mmCIF file of C-alpha atoms in Angstrom:
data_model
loop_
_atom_site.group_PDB
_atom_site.id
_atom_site.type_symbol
_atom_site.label_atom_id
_atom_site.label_comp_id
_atom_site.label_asym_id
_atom_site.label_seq_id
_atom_site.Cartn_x
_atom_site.Cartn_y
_atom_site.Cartn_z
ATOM 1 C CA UNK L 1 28.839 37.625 27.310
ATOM 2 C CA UNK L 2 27.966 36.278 23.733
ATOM 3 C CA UNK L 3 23.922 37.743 22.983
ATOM 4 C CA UNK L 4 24.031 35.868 19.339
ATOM 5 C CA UNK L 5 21.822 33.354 18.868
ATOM 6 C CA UNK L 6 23.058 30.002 16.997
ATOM 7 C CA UNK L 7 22.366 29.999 13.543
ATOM 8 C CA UNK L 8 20.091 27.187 12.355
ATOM 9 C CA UNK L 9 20.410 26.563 8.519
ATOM 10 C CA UNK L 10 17.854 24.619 6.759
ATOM 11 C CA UNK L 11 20.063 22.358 5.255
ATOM 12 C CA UNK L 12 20.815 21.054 9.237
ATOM 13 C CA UNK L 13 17.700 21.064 10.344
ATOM 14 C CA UNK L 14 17.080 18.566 7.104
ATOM 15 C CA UNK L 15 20.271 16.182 7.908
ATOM 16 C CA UNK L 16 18.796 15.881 11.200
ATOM 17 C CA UNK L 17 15.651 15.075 10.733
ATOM 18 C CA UNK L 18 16.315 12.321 8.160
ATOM 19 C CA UNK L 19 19.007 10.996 11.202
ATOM 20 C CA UNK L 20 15.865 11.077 13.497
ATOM 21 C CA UNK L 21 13.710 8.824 11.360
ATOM 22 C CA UNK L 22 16.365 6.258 11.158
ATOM 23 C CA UNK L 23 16.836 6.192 15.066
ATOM 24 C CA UNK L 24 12.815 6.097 15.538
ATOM 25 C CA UNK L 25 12.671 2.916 13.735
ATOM 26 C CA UNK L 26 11.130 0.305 16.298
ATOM 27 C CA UNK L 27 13.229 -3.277 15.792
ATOM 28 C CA UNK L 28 10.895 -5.359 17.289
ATOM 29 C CA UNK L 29 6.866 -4.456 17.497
ATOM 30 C CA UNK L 30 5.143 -5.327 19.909
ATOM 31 C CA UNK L 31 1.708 -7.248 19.123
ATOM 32 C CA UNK L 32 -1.196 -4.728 19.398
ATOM 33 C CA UNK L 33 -3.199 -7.072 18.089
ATOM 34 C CA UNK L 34 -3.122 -9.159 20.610
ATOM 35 C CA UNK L 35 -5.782 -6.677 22.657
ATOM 36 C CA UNK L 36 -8.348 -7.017 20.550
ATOM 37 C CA UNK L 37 -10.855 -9.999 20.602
ATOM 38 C CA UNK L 38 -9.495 -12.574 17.826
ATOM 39 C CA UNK L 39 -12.393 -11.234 15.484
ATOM 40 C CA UNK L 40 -11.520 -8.069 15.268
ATOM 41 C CA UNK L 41 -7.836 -8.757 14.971
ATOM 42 C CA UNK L 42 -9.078 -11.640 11.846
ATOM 43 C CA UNK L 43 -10.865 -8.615 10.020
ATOM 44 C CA UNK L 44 -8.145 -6.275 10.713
ATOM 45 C CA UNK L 45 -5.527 -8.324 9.310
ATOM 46 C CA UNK L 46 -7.736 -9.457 6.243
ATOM 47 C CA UNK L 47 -8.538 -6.374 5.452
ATOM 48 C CA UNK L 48 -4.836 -5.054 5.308
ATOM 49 C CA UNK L 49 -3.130 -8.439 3.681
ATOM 50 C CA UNK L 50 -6.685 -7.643 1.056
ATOM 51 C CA UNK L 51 -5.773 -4.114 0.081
ATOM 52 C CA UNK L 52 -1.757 -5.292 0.018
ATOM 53 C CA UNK L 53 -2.417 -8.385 -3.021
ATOM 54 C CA UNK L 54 -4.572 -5.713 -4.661
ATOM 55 C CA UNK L 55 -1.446 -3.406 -4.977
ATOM 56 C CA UNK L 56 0.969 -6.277 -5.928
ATOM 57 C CA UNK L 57 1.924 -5.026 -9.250
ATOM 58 C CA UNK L 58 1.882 -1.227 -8.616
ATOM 59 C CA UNK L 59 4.373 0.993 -6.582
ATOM 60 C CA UNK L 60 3.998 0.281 -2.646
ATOM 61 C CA UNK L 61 1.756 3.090 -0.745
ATOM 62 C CA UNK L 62 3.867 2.063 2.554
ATOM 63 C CA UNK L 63 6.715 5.282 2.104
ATOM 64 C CA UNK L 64 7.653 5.837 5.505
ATOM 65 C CA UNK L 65 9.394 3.221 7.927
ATOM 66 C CA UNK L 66 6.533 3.904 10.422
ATOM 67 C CA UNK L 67 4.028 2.836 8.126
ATOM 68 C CA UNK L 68 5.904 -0.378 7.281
ATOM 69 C CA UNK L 69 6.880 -1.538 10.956
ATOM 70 C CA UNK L 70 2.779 -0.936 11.435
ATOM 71 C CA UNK L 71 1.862 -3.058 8.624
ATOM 72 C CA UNK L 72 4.594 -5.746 9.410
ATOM 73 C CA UNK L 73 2.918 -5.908 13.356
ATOM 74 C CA UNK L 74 -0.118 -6.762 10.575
ATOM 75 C CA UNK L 75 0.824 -9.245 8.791
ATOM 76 C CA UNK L 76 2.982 -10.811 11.532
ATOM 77 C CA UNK L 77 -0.077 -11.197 13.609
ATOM 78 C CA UNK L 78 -1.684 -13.014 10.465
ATOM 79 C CA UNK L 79 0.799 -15.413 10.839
ATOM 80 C CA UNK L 80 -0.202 -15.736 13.897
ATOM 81 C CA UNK L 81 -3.067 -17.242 12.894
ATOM 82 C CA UNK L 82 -5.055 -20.705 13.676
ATOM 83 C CA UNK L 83 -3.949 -22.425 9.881
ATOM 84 C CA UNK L 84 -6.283 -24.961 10.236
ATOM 85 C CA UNK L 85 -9.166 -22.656 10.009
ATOM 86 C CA UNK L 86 -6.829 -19.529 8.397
ATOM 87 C CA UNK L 87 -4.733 -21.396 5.859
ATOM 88 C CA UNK L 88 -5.472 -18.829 3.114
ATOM 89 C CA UNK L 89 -5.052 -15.997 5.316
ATOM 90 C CA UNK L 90 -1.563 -17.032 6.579
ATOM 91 C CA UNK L 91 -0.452 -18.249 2.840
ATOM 92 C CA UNK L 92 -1.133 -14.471 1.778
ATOM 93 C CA UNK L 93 0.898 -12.901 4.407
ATOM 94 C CA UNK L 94 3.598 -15.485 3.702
ATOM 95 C CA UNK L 95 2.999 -14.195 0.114
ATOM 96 C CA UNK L 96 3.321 -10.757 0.943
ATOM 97 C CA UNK L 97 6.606 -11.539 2.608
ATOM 98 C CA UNK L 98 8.152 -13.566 -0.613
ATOM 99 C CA UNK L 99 7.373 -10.242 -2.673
ATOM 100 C CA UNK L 100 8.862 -7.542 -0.223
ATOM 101 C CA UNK L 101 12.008 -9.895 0.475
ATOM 102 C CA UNK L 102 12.649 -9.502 -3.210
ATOM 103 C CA UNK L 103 14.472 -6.310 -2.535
ATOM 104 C CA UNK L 104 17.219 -8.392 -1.167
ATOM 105 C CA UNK L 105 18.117 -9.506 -4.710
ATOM 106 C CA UNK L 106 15.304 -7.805 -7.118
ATOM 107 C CA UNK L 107 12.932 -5.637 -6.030
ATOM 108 C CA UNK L 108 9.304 -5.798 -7.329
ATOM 109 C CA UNK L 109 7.353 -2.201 -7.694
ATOM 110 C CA UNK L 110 4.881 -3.395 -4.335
ATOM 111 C CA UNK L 111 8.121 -3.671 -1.906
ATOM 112 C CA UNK L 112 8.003 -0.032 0.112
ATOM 113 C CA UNK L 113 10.997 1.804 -0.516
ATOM 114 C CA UNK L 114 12.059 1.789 3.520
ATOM 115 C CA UNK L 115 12.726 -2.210 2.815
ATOM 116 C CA UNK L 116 14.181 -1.131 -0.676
ATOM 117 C CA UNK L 117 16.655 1.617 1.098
ATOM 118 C CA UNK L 118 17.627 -1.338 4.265
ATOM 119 C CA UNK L 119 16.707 -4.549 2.947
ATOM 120 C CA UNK L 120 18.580 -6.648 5.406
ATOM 121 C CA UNK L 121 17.023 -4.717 9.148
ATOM 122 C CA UNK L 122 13.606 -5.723 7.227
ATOM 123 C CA UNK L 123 14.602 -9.072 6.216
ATOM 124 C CA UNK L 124 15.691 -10.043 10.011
ATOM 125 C CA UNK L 125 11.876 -9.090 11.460
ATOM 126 C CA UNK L 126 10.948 -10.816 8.237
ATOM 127 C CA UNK L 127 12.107 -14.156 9.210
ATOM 128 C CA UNK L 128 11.599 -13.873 12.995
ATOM 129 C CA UNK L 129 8.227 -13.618 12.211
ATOM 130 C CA UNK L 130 7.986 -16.354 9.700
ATOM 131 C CA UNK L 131 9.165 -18.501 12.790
ATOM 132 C CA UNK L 132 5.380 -18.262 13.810
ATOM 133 C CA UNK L 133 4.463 -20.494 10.883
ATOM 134 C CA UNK L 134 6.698 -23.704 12.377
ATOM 135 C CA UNK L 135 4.854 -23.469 15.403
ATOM 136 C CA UNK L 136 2.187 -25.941 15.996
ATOM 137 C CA UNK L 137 -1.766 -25.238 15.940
ATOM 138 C CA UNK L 138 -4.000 -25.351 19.073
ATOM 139 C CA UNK L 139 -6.358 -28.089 18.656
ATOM 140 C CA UNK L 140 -6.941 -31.491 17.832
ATOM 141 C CA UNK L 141 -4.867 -32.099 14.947
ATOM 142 C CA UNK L 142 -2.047 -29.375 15.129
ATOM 143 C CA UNK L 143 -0.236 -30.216 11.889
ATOM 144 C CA UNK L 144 -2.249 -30.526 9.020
ATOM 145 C CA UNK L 145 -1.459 -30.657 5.549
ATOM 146 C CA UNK L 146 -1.790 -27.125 4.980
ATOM 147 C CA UNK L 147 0.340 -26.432 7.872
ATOM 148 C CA UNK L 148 3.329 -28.754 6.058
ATOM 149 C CA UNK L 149 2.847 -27.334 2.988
ATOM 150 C CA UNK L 150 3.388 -23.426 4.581
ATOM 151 C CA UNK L 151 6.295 -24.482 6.728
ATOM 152 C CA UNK L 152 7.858 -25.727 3.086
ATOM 153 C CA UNK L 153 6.735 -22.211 1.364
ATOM 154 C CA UNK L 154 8.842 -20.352 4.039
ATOM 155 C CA UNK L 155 12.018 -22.826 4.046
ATOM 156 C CA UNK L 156 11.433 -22.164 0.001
ATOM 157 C CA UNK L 157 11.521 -18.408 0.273
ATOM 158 C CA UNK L 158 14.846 -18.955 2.398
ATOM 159 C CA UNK L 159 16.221 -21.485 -0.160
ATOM 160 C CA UNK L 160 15.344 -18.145 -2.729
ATOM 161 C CA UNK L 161 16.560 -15.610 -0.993
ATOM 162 C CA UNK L 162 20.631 -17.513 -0.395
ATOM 163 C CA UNK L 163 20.784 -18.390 -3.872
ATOM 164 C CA UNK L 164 19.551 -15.183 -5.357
ATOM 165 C CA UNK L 165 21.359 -12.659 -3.155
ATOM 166 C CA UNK L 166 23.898 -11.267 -3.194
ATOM 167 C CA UNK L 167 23.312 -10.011 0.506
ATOM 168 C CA UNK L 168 25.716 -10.969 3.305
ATOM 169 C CA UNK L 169 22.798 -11.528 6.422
ATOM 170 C CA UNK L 170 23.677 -10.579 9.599
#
């Protein structure tokens, strides 16, 4: 009977780990948001999507994929958002999305480097998201101007992104 005990170098132990964080990546977030009363969820959202156009021209805080699926959940919920009384809101997380989809042709210094290092995963939860904007308002007049003029930001940002990249989507 073999006593030894496996040897374990460091360099191992590092490939591994970086293999982990790949596989820990969640594709598809689910809304936690959506607990909280719409208040909360409003200042929570403002208050990321605030701090995010402050950074805009400086090198992304956002270094880990954890921290950018969490801040996607974010600003997906903000598009989530009543435009009729959130127009501004949703426009900045629709902003925020233009910039990091940049790294699938140019990146700007505020796109975190996960997107940067996979720009295509990010790009696909990008857009599924950006679906939220085409649907219509709750309320009396569900398509407003602001609403139009949103829906033609995101078909513009698509129109960008096809003839600036060089990309094949999946």
């Amino acid at each position: 009977m073999d006593n030894r005990t496996p040897v374990v170098r460091a360099d191992m132990y590092a490939e591994w780990v970086s293999q982990t964080e790949s596989i820990q990546v969640v594709s598809s977030p689910i809304d936690v948001l959506n607990a909280f009363t719409s208040g909360v969820s409003r200042t929570v959202v403002e208050a990321v999507v605030t701090f995010l156009e402050k950074t805009i021209s400086s090198r992304s805080t956002l270094t880990t994929p954890g921290q950018v699926q969490w801040t996607m959940q974010i600003i997906g919920h903000g598009l989530t958002l009543p435009i009729a009384t959130e127009e501004l809101l949703v426009n900045s997380c629709v902003e925020i999305y233009r910039d990091w989809l940049s790294a699938l042709y140019s990146p700007k210094p505020c796109v975190p480097p996960p997107i940067v290092l996979d720009p295509n995963f990010y790009a696909q939860q990008i857009f599924e998201q950006f679906t939220e904007v085409f649907s219509p308002s709750q309320g009396p007049c569900p398509v407003s101007e602001g609403h139009v003029s949103l829906c033609y930001k995101v078909l513009q940002v698509a129109h960008t992104l096809v003839k600036e990249s060089s990309v094949r989507f999946s």
